[in-house]
Short mmCIF file of C-alpha atoms (C1' of nucleotides) in Angstrom, two decimals:
data_model
loop_
_atom_site.label_atom_id
_atom_site.label_comp_id
_atom_site.label_asym_id
_atom_site.label_seq_id
_atom_site.Cartn_x
_atom_site.Cartn_y
_atom_site.Cartn_z
CA MET A 396 25.61 21.82 -25.16
CA GLY A 397 26.57 18.20 -24.64
CA ALA A 398 24.28 15.22 -25.01
CA GLU A 399 21.70 16.03 -22.38
CA GLN A 400 19.85 13.16 -20.78
CA LEU A 401 16.37 13.20 -19.38
CA VAL A 402 16.21 11.93 -15.82
CA LEU A 403 13.13 11.28 -13.71
CA ALA A 404 13.47 11.75 -9.97
CA VAL A 405 11.13 11.48 -7.01
CA SER A 406 11.39 13.93 -4.12
CA THR A 407 9.46 13.88 -0.88
CA VAL A 408 8.34 16.65 1.41
CA VAL A 409 8.23 14.98 4.81
CA VAL A 410 6.32 16.86 7.49
CA ALA A 411 5.90 16.33 11.22
CA LEU A 412 4.62 18.44 14.09
CA ARG A 413 7.09 19.40 16.80
CA PRO A 414 7.23 22.26 19.29
CA HIS A 415 8.79 25.45 18.02
CA PRO A 416 12.25 25.94 19.61
CA GLU A 417 11.35 29.43 20.81
CA THR A 418 7.63 29.73 21.34
CA GLY A 419 7.13 26.08 22.25
CA ARG A 420 4.00 25.96 20.13
CA LEU A 421 3.48 23.09 17.71
CA THR A 422 4.75 23.82 14.21
CA LEU A 423 5.55 22.01 11.01
CA TRP A 424 9.06 20.62 10.68
CA LEU A 425 10.68 18.85 7.78
CA PRO A 426 13.96 17.04 7.09
CA LEU A 427 16.37 18.38 4.47
CA VAL A 428 19.55 16.85 3.10
CA ARG A 429 22.80 18.67 2.47
CA ARG A 430 24.04 18.26 -1.09
CA ILE A 431 27.46 16.67 -1.25
CA ARG A 432 28.15 17.28 -4.92
CA GLU A 433 27.54 19.79 -7.69
CA PRO A 434 25.31 21.42 -8.60
CA TYR A 435 24.36 23.37 -5.48
CA ARG A 436 26.99 21.54 -3.43
CA GLY A 437 26.67 22.43 0.27
CA MET A 438 23.12 23.70 -0.01
CA TRP A 439 20.06 22.08 1.55
CA ALA A 440 17.57 20.27 -0.64
CA LEU A 441 14.50 18.07 -0.40
CA PRO A 442 15.31 14.38 -0.02
CA GLY A 443 14.85 12.28 -3.13
CA GLU A 444 16.39 9.92 -5.60
CA PRO A 445 16.29 9.02 -9.29
CA LEU A 446 13.45 6.68 -10.14
CA ARG A 447 14.50 3.09 -10.67
CA PRO A 448 12.81 1.32 -13.60
CA GLU A 449 11.53 -1.42 -11.30
CA ASP A 450 9.92 0.96 -8.78
CA ASP A 451 6.51 2.60 -8.65
CA LEU A 452 6.64 6.32 -8.00
CA ALA A 453 5.25 5.83 -4.49
CA THR A 454 7.73 3.06 -3.80
CA SER A 455 10.55 5.44 -4.53
CA ALA A 456 9.05 8.04 -2.20
CA ARG A 457 8.75 5.40 0.51
CA ARG A 458 12.37 4.46 0.18
CA THR A 459 13.44 8.07 0.38
CA LEU A 460 11.47 8.42 3.59
CA GLU A 461 13.10 5.30 4.98
CA ARG A 462 16.55 6.53 4.10
CA THR A 463 16.14 9.99 5.64
CA THR A 464 14.09 9.18 8.76
CA GLY A 465 14.15 5.41 9.24
CA LEU A 466 10.35 5.39 9.10
CA ALA A 467 7.62 3.88 6.95
CA PRO A 468 4.93 6.34 5.89
CA HIS A 469 1.34 6.05 7.07
CA TYR A 470 0.27 8.81 4.74
CA LEU A 471 1.77 9.45 1.32
CA GLU A 472 0.32 11.52 -1.47
CA GLN A 473 1.54 12.77 -4.81
CA LEU A 474 1.84 16.52 -5.00
CA TYR A 475 3.02 17.65 -8.42
CA ALA A 476 5.47 16.96 -11.21
CA PHE A 477 8.02 19.74 -11.68
CA GLY A 478 9.55 19.73 -15.12
CA ALA A 479 10.80 23.12 -16.25
CA VAL A 480 13.81 22.69 -18.50
CA ASP A 481 15.97 25.07 -16.45
CA ARG A 482 15.47 23.37 -13.09
CA SER A 483 19.08 22.35 -13.10
CA PRO A 484 21.54 25.13 -13.92
CA ALA A 485 21.52 25.57 -17.68
CA GLY A 486 24.52 24.92 -19.87
CA SER A 487 26.39 23.12 -17.14
CA GLY A 488 26.18 19.88 -19.05
CA GLU A 489 23.97 18.51 -16.31
CA ASP A 490 21.11 16.20 -17.08
CA ARG A 491 17.65 17.62 -17.44
CA VAL A 492 15.61 16.48 -14.43
CA VAL A 493 11.85 16.08 -14.02
CA SER A 494 10.83 15.57 -10.39
CA VAL A 495 7.63 14.01 -9.16
CA VAL A 496 7.11 15.33 -5.65
CA TYR A 497 5.35 13.48 -2.86
CA TRP A 498 4.21 14.47 0.63
CA ALA A 499 4.63 12.23 3.63
CA ILE A 500 3.07 12.95 7.01
CA ILE A 501 4.72 11.58 10.13
CA ARG A 502 2.55 10.65 13.11
CA ALA A 503 3.48 11.95 16.54
CA ASP A 504 4.27 8.49 17.91
CA GLU A 505 6.46 7.56 14.95
CA ASP A 506 8.23 10.89 15.02
CA ALA A 507 9.70 9.91 18.39
CA ARG A 508 11.37 6.93 16.70
CA ALA A 509 12.76 8.96 13.79
CA ILE A 510 16.45 8.58 13.10
CA ASP A 511 18.28 11.12 10.97
CA GLY A 512 19.99 9.70 7.89
CA GLU A 513 23.24 10.84 6.32
CA ASN A 514 23.53 14.64 5.97
CA VAL A 515 19.95 15.01 7.20
CA GLU A 516 18.77 17.81 9.44
CA TRP A 517 15.29 18.93 10.49
CA PHE A 518 14.07 22.52 10.08
CA VAL A 519 11.03 24.51 11.08
CA ALA A 520 9.11 24.53 7.79
CA ASP A 521 8.51 28.27 7.69
CA GLU A 522 12.13 29.04 8.58
CA ALA A 523 13.84 26.73 6.13
CA PRO A 524 16.98 28.06 4.43
CA HIS A 525 17.20 28.90 0.76
CA LEU A 526 17.12 25.56 -1.03
CA ALA A 527 18.83 24.07 -4.07
CA PHE A 528 17.16 23.81 -7.49
CA ASP A 529 13.55 25.04 -7.47
CA HIS A 530 12.93 23.45 -4.11
CA ASP A 531 11.91 26.75 -2.51
CA THR A 532 8.94 26.80 -4.83
CA VAL A 533 8.24 23.14 -4.26
CA LEU A 534 8.27 23.56 -0.50
CA ALA A 535 6.10 26.68 -0.53
CA TYR A 536 3.61 24.92 -2.77
CA ALA A 537 3.55 21.85 -0.53
CA LEU A 538 2.89 23.95 2.57
CA ALA A 539 0.19 26.03 0.88
CA ARG A 540 -1.52 22.90 -0.34
CA LEU A 541 -1.29 21.17 3.03
CA ARG A 542 -2.92 24.13 4.71
CA ALA A 543 -5.64 24.32 2.10
CA LYS A 544 -6.31 20.62 2.34
CA MET A 545 -6.78 20.80 6.09
CA GLY A 546 -9.99 22.68 5.44
CA TYR A 547 -11.82 20.05 3.47
CA SER A 548 -10.26 16.68 4.20
CA ALA A 549 -9.33 14.45 7.11
CA ILE A 550 -5.54 14.60 6.69
CA ALA A 551 -5.18 16.18 10.12
CA HIS A 552 -5.55 12.65 11.44
CA ALA A 553 -2.42 11.60 9.60
CA PHE A 554 -0.50 13.43 12.33
CA LEU A 555 -2.19 11.49 15.15
CA THR A 556 -2.24 8.01 16.65
CA ASP A 557 -5.30 5.74 16.57
CA GLU A 558 -6.64 7.10 19.83
CA PHE A 559 -6.64 10.83 20.43
CA THR A 560 -8.46 13.55 22.33
CA LEU A 561 -10.34 16.28 20.58
CA ALA A 562 -7.91 18.78 22.04
CA GLU A 563 -5.03 16.98 20.33
CA LEU A 564 -6.88 17.01 17.04
CA ARG A 565 -7.61 20.68 17.48
CA GLN A 566 -3.97 21.42 18.19
CA VAL A 567 -3.03 19.80 14.88
CA TYR A 568 -5.40 22.10 13.06
CA GLU A 569 -4.18 25.12 14.99
CA ALA A 570 -0.56 24.28 14.29
CA VAL A 571 -1.00 23.77 10.58
CA LEU A 572 -3.45 26.61 10.02
CA GLN A 573 -1.52 28.89 12.36
CA ARG A 574 -4.57 30.30 14.09
CA PRO A 575 -6.55 29.44 17.23
CA LEU A 576 -9.87 27.61 16.96
CA ASP A 577 -12.80 27.78 19.34
CA PRO A 578 -12.72 24.52 21.33
CA ALA A 579 -16.48 24.43 21.79
CA ASN A 580 -17.32 24.89 18.12
CA PHE A 581 -14.48 22.64 17.00
CA ARG A 582 -15.83 19.82 19.11
CA ARG A 583 -19.32 20.18 17.72
CA GLN A 584 -18.17 20.34 14.13
CA VAL A 585 -15.98 17.28 14.42
CA LEU A 586 -18.65 15.26 16.20
CA ALA A 587 -21.31 16.38 13.74
CA SER A 588 -19.12 15.26 10.84
CA LYS A 589 -19.27 11.67 12.15
CA ARG A 590 -15.64 11.23 11.20
CA VAL A 591 -14.81 10.37 14.77
CA VAL A 592 -16.13 7.85 17.29
CA PRO A 593 -15.69 7.84 21.08
CA THR A 594 -13.80 4.80 22.37
CA GLY A 595 -15.35 5.06 25.83
CA ARG A 596 -11.88 5.34 27.35
CA HIS A 597 -10.51 8.49 28.93
CA LEU A 598 -7.03 9.90 29.11
CA SER A 599 -5.81 9.97 32.73
CA GLY A 600 -2.85 11.73 34.24
CA THR A 601 -3.75 15.13 32.84
CA ALA A 602 -3.60 18.19 35.03
CA HIS A 603 -7.34 18.59 34.97
CA ARG A 604 -10.55 16.96 33.85
CA PRO A 605 -9.72 13.79 31.88
CA PRO A 606 -10.72 14.13 28.24
CA ALA A 607 -12.52 11.40 26.33
CA LEU A 608 -10.55 9.41 23.73
CA TYR A 609 -11.76 9.07 20.17
CA ARG A 610 -10.97 6.96 17.14
CA LEU A 611 -11.40 7.59 13.41
CA ALA A 612 -14.72 6.23 12.16
CA VAL A 613 -13.32 5.49 8.71
CA PRO A 614 -9.68 5.45 7.61
CA ILE A 615 -8.27 8.53 5.93
CA PRO A 616 -9.30 8.33 2.27
CA SER A 617 -6.40 7.77 -0.09
CA ALA A 618 -5.75 10.42 -2.70
CA ASP A 619 -4.58 7.79 -5.18
CA PRO A 620 -6.51 8.23 -8.45
CA ALA A 621 -7.08 4.51 -8.88
CA ARG A 622 -8.81 4.35 -5.50
CA VAL A 623 -10.67 7.59 -5.95
CA VAL A 624 -12.09 6.31 -9.21
CA ALA A 625 -12.89 2.88 -7.81
CA ALA A 626 -14.84 4.52 -4.98
CA GLY A 627 -17.65 5.22 -7.40
CA HIS A 628 -19.24 8.59 -6.89
CA PRO A 629 -16.33 10.56 -5.48
CA GLU A 630 -16.98 13.21 -2.89
CA GLN A 631 -15.49 16.57 -3.55
CA GLU A 632 -13.53 16.47 -0.35
CA GLU A 633 -11.70 13.38 -1.48
CA LEU A 634 -10.33 15.02 -4.58
CA THR A 635 -7.19 16.90 -3.77
CA MET B 302 13.12 -9.42 -19.34
CA GLY B 303 15.21 -7.35 -21.71
CA ALA B 304 16.97 -4.10 -20.91
CA GLU B 305 13.98 -2.00 -19.92
CA GLN B 306 14.19 1.71 -20.43
CA LEU B 307 12.41 4.38 -18.48
CA VAL B 308 10.43 6.74 -20.69
CA LEU B 309 8.63 9.91 -19.64
CA ALA B 310 5.54 10.85 -21.62
CA VAL B 311 2.97 13.63 -21.44
CA SER B 312 -0.69 12.92 -22.15
CA THR B 313 -3.51 15.42 -22.33
CA VAL B 314 -7.18 15.11 -21.55
CA VAL B 315 -8.76 17.67 -23.87
CA VAL B 316 -12.34 18.61 -23.03
CA ALA B 317 -14.94 20.70 -24.81
CA LEU B 318 -18.67 21.16 -24.47
CA ARG B 319 -20.85 20.06 -27.36
CA PRO B 320 -24.48 18.99 -27.63
CA HIS B 321 -25.17 15.37 -26.93
CA PRO B 322 -26.04 13.55 -30.20
CA GLU B 323 -29.27 12.19 -28.74
CA THR B 324 -30.57 14.47 -26.04
CA GLY B 325 -29.09 17.62 -27.55
CA ARG B 326 -28.02 18.80 -24.11
CA LEU B 327 -24.52 20.13 -23.61
CA THR B 328 -22.05 17.47 -22.51
CA LEU B 329 -18.34 16.95 -22.21
CA TRP B 330 -16.56 15.63 -25.28
CA LEU B 331 -12.94 14.68 -25.76
CA PRO B 332 -10.66 13.64 -28.62
CA LEU B 333 -9.01 10.23 -28.60
CA VAL B 334 -6.41 8.78 -30.94
CA ARG B 335 -6.41 5.30 -32.38
CA ARG B 336 -3.20 3.42 -31.70
CA ILE B 337 -1.45 2.36 -34.86
CA ARG B 338 1.13 0.09 -33.25
CA GLU B 339 1.59 -2.35 -30.40
CA PRO B 340 0.84 -2.49 -27.59
CA TYR B 341 -2.93 -1.99 -27.70
CA ARG B 342 -2.87 -1.54 -31.47
CA GLY B 343 -6.29 -0.48 -32.78
CA MET B 344 -7.55 0.70 -29.39
CA TRP B 345 -8.35 4.26 -28.48
CA ALA B 346 -6.03 6.18 -26.18
CA LEU B 347 -5.47 9.66 -24.80
CA PRO B 348 -3.33 11.86 -27.07
CA GLY B 349 0.23 12.33 -25.95
CA GLU B 350 3.89 12.02 -26.80
CA PRO B 351 7.22 11.25 -25.20
CA LEU B 352 8.77 14.27 -23.50
CA ARG B 353 11.58 15.88 -25.47
CA PRO B 354 14.58 16.95 -23.39
CA GLU B 355 14.25 20.53 -24.64
CA ASP B 356 10.56 20.87 -23.74
CA ASP B 357 8.80 21.89 -20.54
CA LEU B 358 6.03 19.51 -19.54
CA ALA B 359 3.39 22.09 -20.44
CA THR B 360 5.04 22.74 -23.78
CA SER B 361 4.69 19.11 -24.64
CA ALA B 362 1.02 19.15 -23.65
CA ARG B 363 0.52 22.21 -25.83
CA ARG B 364 2.04 20.51 -28.83
CA THR B 365 -0.13 17.46 -28.32
CA LEU B 366 -3.17 19.69 -28.31
CA GLU B 367 -2.00 21.37 -31.49
CA ARG B 368 -1.43 18.05 -33.19
CA THR B 369 -4.81 16.57 -32.31
CA THR B 370 -7.07 19.62 -32.65
CA GLY B 371 -5.11 22.35 -34.39
CA LEU B 372 -5.74 24.64 -31.43
CA ALA B 373 -3.69 26.49 -28.82
CA PRO B 374 -4.92 26.02 -25.26
CA HIS B 375 -6.34 28.87 -23.22
CA TYR B 376 -6.46 26.73 -20.14
CA LEU B 377 -3.96 24.03 -19.31
CA GLU B 378 -3.38 22.38 -15.96
CA GLN B 379 -1.35 19.47 -14.72
CA LEU B 380 -3.45 16.65 -13.36
CA TYR B 381 -1.31 13.83 -12.07
CA ALA B 382 1.73 11.69 -12.80
CA PHE B 383 0.88 8.04 -13.43
CA GLY B 384 3.82 5.76 -12.85
CA ALA B 385 2.85 2.22 -11.91
CA VAL B 386 5.42 -0.21 -13.26
CA ASP B 387 2.81 -2.37 -15.00
CA ARG B 388 1.19 0.42 -17.01
CA SER B 389 2.54 -1.11 -20.16
CA PRO B 390 1.91 -4.82 -20.52
CA ALA B 391 4.53 -6.62 -18.45
CA GLY B 392 7.16 -8.88 -19.92
CA SER B 393 6.56 -7.68 -23.45
CA GLY B 394 9.96 -6.08 -23.56
CA GLU B 395 8.28 -2.71 -23.78
CA ASP B 396 9.72 0.33 -22.10
CA ARG B 397 8.46 1.31 -18.72
CA VAL B 398 6.45 4.55 -19.13
CA VAL B 399 5.67 7.28 -16.62
CA SER B 400 3.00 9.68 -17.89
CA VAL B 401 2.39 13.18 -16.68
CA VAL B 402 -1.20 13.99 -17.53
CA TYR B 403 -2.54 17.44 -18.33
CA TRP B 404 -6.00 18.82 -18.82
CA ALA B 405 -6.86 21.27 -21.58
CA ILE B 406 -10.18 23.08 -21.82
CA ILE B 407 -11.41 24.25 -25.22
CA ARG B 408 -13.55 27.37 -25.42
CA ALA B 409 -16.78 27.30 -27.38
CA ASP B 410 -15.54 29.73 -30.03
CA GLU B 411 -12.29 27.84 -30.58
CA ASP B 412 -14.07 24.52 -30.66
CA ALA B 413 -15.74 25.63 -33.88
CA ARG B 414 -12.30 25.96 -35.47
CA ALA B 415 -11.04 22.58 -34.27
CA ILE B 416 -9.58 20.29 -36.91
CA ASP B 417 -9.15 16.60 -36.23
CA GLY B 418 -5.59 15.31 -36.51
CA GLU B 419 -4.46 11.92 -37.76
CA ASN B 420 -6.49 9.02 -36.33
CA VAL B 421 -8.33 11.41 -34.07
CA GLU B 422 -12.01 11.11 -33.19
CA TRP B 423 -14.16 12.87 -30.61
CA PHE B 424 -16.30 11.00 -28.07
CA VAL B 425 -18.87 11.91 -25.46
CA ALA B 426 -16.74 11.76 -22.32
CA ASP B 427 -19.06 9.54 -20.34
CA GLU B 428 -19.52 7.15 -23.25
CA ALA B 429 -15.90 6.71 -24.23
CA PRO B 430 -14.82 3.21 -25.26
CA HIS B 431 -12.49 1.06 -23.21
CA LEU B 432 -9.06 2.68 -23.56
CA ALA B 433 -5.50 1.46 -23.90
CA PHE B 434 -3.05 1.31 -20.99
CA ASP B 435 -4.52 2.66 -17.75
CA HIS B 436 -6.23 5.47 -19.61
CA ASP B 437 -9.67 4.46 -18.35
CA THR B 438 -8.50 5.32 -14.87
CA VAL B 439 -6.83 8.50 -16.05
CA LEU B 440 -9.95 9.68 -17.82
CA ALA B 441 -12.26 8.84 -14.92
CA TYR B 442 -9.96 10.69 -12.56
CA ALA B 443 -9.81 13.71 -14.86
CA LEU B 444 -13.60 13.90 -15.12
CA ALA B 445 -14.09 13.46 -11.38
CA ARG B 446 -11.57 16.17 -10.66
CA LEU B 447 -13.05 18.54 -13.24
CA ARG B 448 -16.47 18.16 -11.69
CA ALA B 449 -15.11 18.67 -8.20
CA LYS B 450 -13.15 21.70 -9.23
CA MET B 451 -16.21 23.35 -10.73
CA GLY B 452 -17.49 23.78 -7.20
CA TYR B 453 -14.73 25.92 -5.83
CA SER B 454 -12.91 27.56 -8.70
CA ALA B 455 -13.56 29.65 -11.77
CA ILE B 456 -12.62 27.07 -14.42
CA ALA B 457 -16.14 27.12 -15.81
CA HIS B 458 -15.04 30.32 -17.56
CA ALA B 459 -12.38 28.38 -19.44
CA PHE B 460 -15.23 27.04 -21.60
CA LEU B 461 -16.49 30.52 -22.49
CA THR B 462 -15.49 33.52 -24.56
CA ASP B 463 -14.61 36.91 -23.05
CA GLU B 464 -18.19 38.08 -23.14
CA PHE B 465 -20.95 35.79 -22.00
CA THR B 466 -24.43 35.78 -20.55
CA LEU B 467 -25.16 34.37 -17.12
CA ALA B 468 -27.35 31.75 -18.76
CA GLU B 469 -24.38 30.55 -20.81
CA LEU B 470 -22.26 30.35 -17.70
CA ARG B 471 -24.99 28.45 -15.93
CA GLN B 472 -25.28 26.02 -18.81
CA VAL B 473 -21.59 25.23 -18.47
CA TYR B 474 -22.06 24.37 -14.83
CA GLU B 475 -25.15 22.33 -15.56
CA ALA B 476 -23.41 20.43 -18.33
CA VAL B 477 -20.35 19.56 -16.28
CA LEU B 478 -22.14 18.90 -13.01
CA GLN B 479 -24.96 17.08 -14.80
CA ARG B 480 -27.72 18.66 -12.79
CA PRO B 481 -29.96 21.72 -13.20
CA LEU B 482 -29.29 24.88 -11.25
CA ASP B 483 -31.79 27.50 -10.14
CA PRO B 484 -31.28 30.47 -12.51
CA ALA B 485 -32.27 33.02 -9.88
CA ASN B 486 -29.93 31.76 -7.20
CA PHE B 487 -27.16 31.11 -9.67
CA ARG B 488 -27.27 34.71 -10.82
CA ARG B 489 -27.13 36.05 -7.28
CA GLN B 490 -24.28 33.79 -6.26
CA VAL B 491 -22.18 34.65 -9.27
CA LEU B 492 -22.80 38.38 -8.91
CA ALA B 493 -22.14 38.24 -5.17
CA SER B 494 -18.81 36.52 -5.83
CA LYS B 495 -17.63 39.61 -7.75
CA ARG B 496 -15.91 37.31 -10.25
CA VAL B 497 -17.97 38.81 -13.04
CA VAL B 498 -18.59 42.36 -14.28
CA PRO B 499 -21.39 43.62 -16.54
CA THR B 500 -20.13 45.05 -19.83
CA GLY B 501 -23.22 47.21 -20.31
CA ARG B 502 -23.89 45.50 -23.61
CA HIS B 503 -26.77 43.14 -24.28
CA LEU B 504 -27.09 40.14 -26.50
CA SER B 505 -29.61 40.75 -29.25
CA GLY B 506 -31.24 38.35 -31.62
CA THR B 507 -32.49 35.99 -28.95
CA ALA B 508 -36.02 34.72 -29.06
CA HIS B 509 -36.94 36.73 -25.99
CA ARG B 510 -35.69 39.36 -23.56
CA PRO B 511 -32.08 40.24 -24.41
CA PRO B 512 -29.75 39.11 -21.61
CA ALA B 513 -26.95 41.30 -20.29
CA LEU B 514 -23.38 40.45 -21.24
CA TYR B 515 -20.68 40.00 -18.62
CA ARG B 516 -16.93 39.78 -18.51
CA LEU B 517 -14.54 38.08 -16.05
CA ALA B 518 -13.42 40.56 -13.38
CA VAL B 519 -10.04 38.84 -12.98
CA PRO B 520 -8.48 36.23 -15.24
CA ILE B 521 -8.86 32.58 -14.28
CA PRO B 522 -6.15 31.91 -11.70
CA SER B 523 -3.41 29.62 -12.95
CA ALA B 524 -2.93 26.38 -11.09
CA ASP B 525 0.81 26.48 -11.76
CA PRO B 526 2.65 26.09 -8.43
CA ALA B 527 5.16 28.82 -9.26
CA ARG B 528 2.33 31.33 -9.71
CA VAL B 529 0.32 30.08 -6.77
CA VAL B 530 3.32 30.53 -4.52
CA ALA B 531 4.18 33.92 -5.98
CA ALA B 532 0.63 35.10 -5.32
CA GLY B 533 1.48 35.43 -1.65
CA HIS B 534 -1.29 34.31 0.67
CA PRO B 535 -2.95 31.68 -1.46
CA GLU B 536 -6.69 31.30 -1.26
CA GLN B 537 -7.96 27.81 -0.81
CA GLU B 538 -9.92 27.94 -3.99
CA GLU B 539 -6.82 28.55 -6.03
CA LEU B 540 -5.21 25.34 -4.86
CA THR B 541 -6.16 22.44 -7.04
"C1'" DC C 1095 -11.79 25.18 47.22
"C1'" DC C 1096 -9.42 26.98 43.30
"C1'" DA C 1097 -7.48 26.86 38.64
"C1'" DA C 1098 -7.98 25.12 34.26
"C1'" DA C 1099 -9.45 22.31 30.78
"C1'" DA C 1100 -13.62 19.44 29.30
"C1'" DG C 1101 -17.89 19.80 27.72
"C1'" DT C 1102 -22.95 22.08 27.03
"C1'" DG C 1103 -26.34 25.76 25.81
"C1'" DT C 1104 -27.83 29.90 23.57
"C1'" DT C 1105 -28.06 33.29 20.24
"C1'" DA C 1106 -27.13 36.03 16.19
"C1'" DC C 1107 -25.82 35.97 11.62
"C1'" DC C 1108 -24.56 34.40 6.96
"C1'" DC C 1109 -25.64 31.77 2.95
"C1'" DG C 1110 -27.74 28.38 0.14
"C1'" DT C 1111 -32.27 26.88 -1.41
"C1'" DA C 1112 -37.00 27.13 -2.89
"C1'" DC C 1113 -40.32 29.47 -5.14
"C1'" DA C 1114 -43.53 33.37 -6.17
"C1'" DC C 1115 -43.44 37.12 -8.91
"C1'" DC C 1116 -42.45 41.02 -12.35
"C1'" DC C 1117 -39.98 42.60 -16.87
"C1'" DA C 1118 -38.80 42.86 -21.73
"C1'" DT C 1119 -38.71 41.14 -26.07
"C1'" DG C 1120 -39.82 38.44 -30.68
"C1'" DA C 1121 -43.25 36.34 -32.92
"C1'" DT D 51 -51.02 39.60 -26.53
"C1'" DC D 52 -48.74 35.66 -25.36
"C1'" DA D 53 -45.04 32.59 -24.53
"C1'" DT D 54 -40.50 32.54 -22.78
"C1'" DG D 55 -36.43 33.33 -20.72
"C1'" DG D 56 -34.31 37.43 -18.05
"C1'" DG D 57 -34.25 39.30 -13.71
"C1'" DT D 58 -36.03 40.62 -8.56
"C1'" DG D 59 -38.07 39.77 -3.87
"C1'" DT D 60 -38.70 37.07 0.11
"C1'" DA D 61 -39.00 33.55 3.48
"C1'" DC D 62 -37.28 29.33 5.48
"C1'" DG D 63 -33.47 26.33 7.32
"C1'" DG D 64 -28.91 24.59 8.20
"C1'" DG D 65 -24.37 25.67 9.53
"C1'" DT D 66 -20.83 28.66 11.65
"C1'" DA D 67 -19.00 31.97 15.05
"C1'" DA D 68 -19.11 34.14 19.49
"C1'" DC D 69 -19.39 33.57 24.14
"C1'" DA D 70 -21.66 32.55 28.68
"C1'" DC D 71 -22.06 28.76 31.46
"C1'" DT D 72 -21.64 24.11 33.94
"C1'" DT D 73 -18.71 19.94 35.00
"C1'" DT D 74 -14.77 17.41 36.50
"C1'" DT D 75 -10.43 16.61 37.80
"C1'" DG D 76 -5.45 17.57 40.23
"C1'" DG D 77 -3.21 20.24 43.41
#
DNA sequence: CCAAAAGTGTTACCCGTACACCCATGA
DNA sequence: TCATGGGTGTACGGGTAACACTTTTGG
């Protein structure tokens, strides 16, 4: 037992929707980085970095996203702080690491511009390899929470551009929730929620009847506590 | 600008239900500690401590609870990690502090045994004084989240003993949500949810008809990611 | 004009709410 | 026996799910 140090790191689970290589259906993908040193050398892990004293937690997550994908996040949210003492292999003289984990959601249009960083590779989220540290748990938790949050918040829009068709929005839900939704009922529910406003424009060039384009009525609410509190009487759906 | 160090601390928002000093109705209370050194000397703050390298985050929260109330927590959940760079007054040469905040819920029977620690005093949650650091925000967020979570989880039971009447359970909801609930409908909803099982026993000594006693059918689900993930197909209501 | 997706209408059902009412007990 | 909270019955209304149907385009 040497002089163990306590280190604070920030990791980010970056998710985007891309077609599945086999079925062609939209699925969640995420970038992982291959570890180039011990411990867990050679294994895949979530991207991250130690927190610098001059950085906010979110700033660190943003930089990690930049480094691994070349992108700036439009949606970033804190997930959880993982701090079990045995997260790094015990007795190896390694530092004890507490990781604050963030989520970032990549929009379809940005995803096209994504550039892989050093030792970065994208994986289908549900088919990711066994990961270093406790990152299997972290990833599973992130996915479970993302799916749960789809039900009561507007994060689905974080995957889409400003203008979108209701079919596109529905496909996001179907991809993340992994089940088909009734187009007729979906349309009514979304319109009834007033979250979405028709732009008057229509999407042309489709194989069939041109669908109407919509825009978000209000921006996606931030999950940042400071903003949630400042918003006065918080709605349940805005709290995690 | 001296050599700033990065420090990781764990704070705990401890809540219990006690009668309001004026109205006599049940309300949320919490213990605060008076700061005995700079910065914010003399102000009230959330109890907490720097994380020791040999402690899990939850272990640290547990010790804080022990130190301020003499109790061991039956319900403990991680809330959020606060890490803005200016949380401590800037330029004062103070360390930069990242705080992982936990919630602890005190049951009615334990609350009776609570002993105040050094410089500890309890306050009605909604009438707490202006706090040190960003603890006003932290507290507001904790209360908002507690109220939201009452709607879709079983945490209300964290305030109660093993055996309880439906009226007691309803009073917990009413106290936290700050609005009256229809006893008839409340009873049906709770019974329909199957979360609760009659013990067959009745509470005697009441002024009127003796109410039936109930017990939790399944323990309150832990919000710990490791357990949530291990539980297989997670229900939405178990996720935060 | 045909296929297929966009979009509308209709109906049955579940669930939350409101509220009238009966039951059991201590005082 | 009466006041009071415990406990039951019932009817209304909003929201969701299922699915038949009409509309609009490209080929």
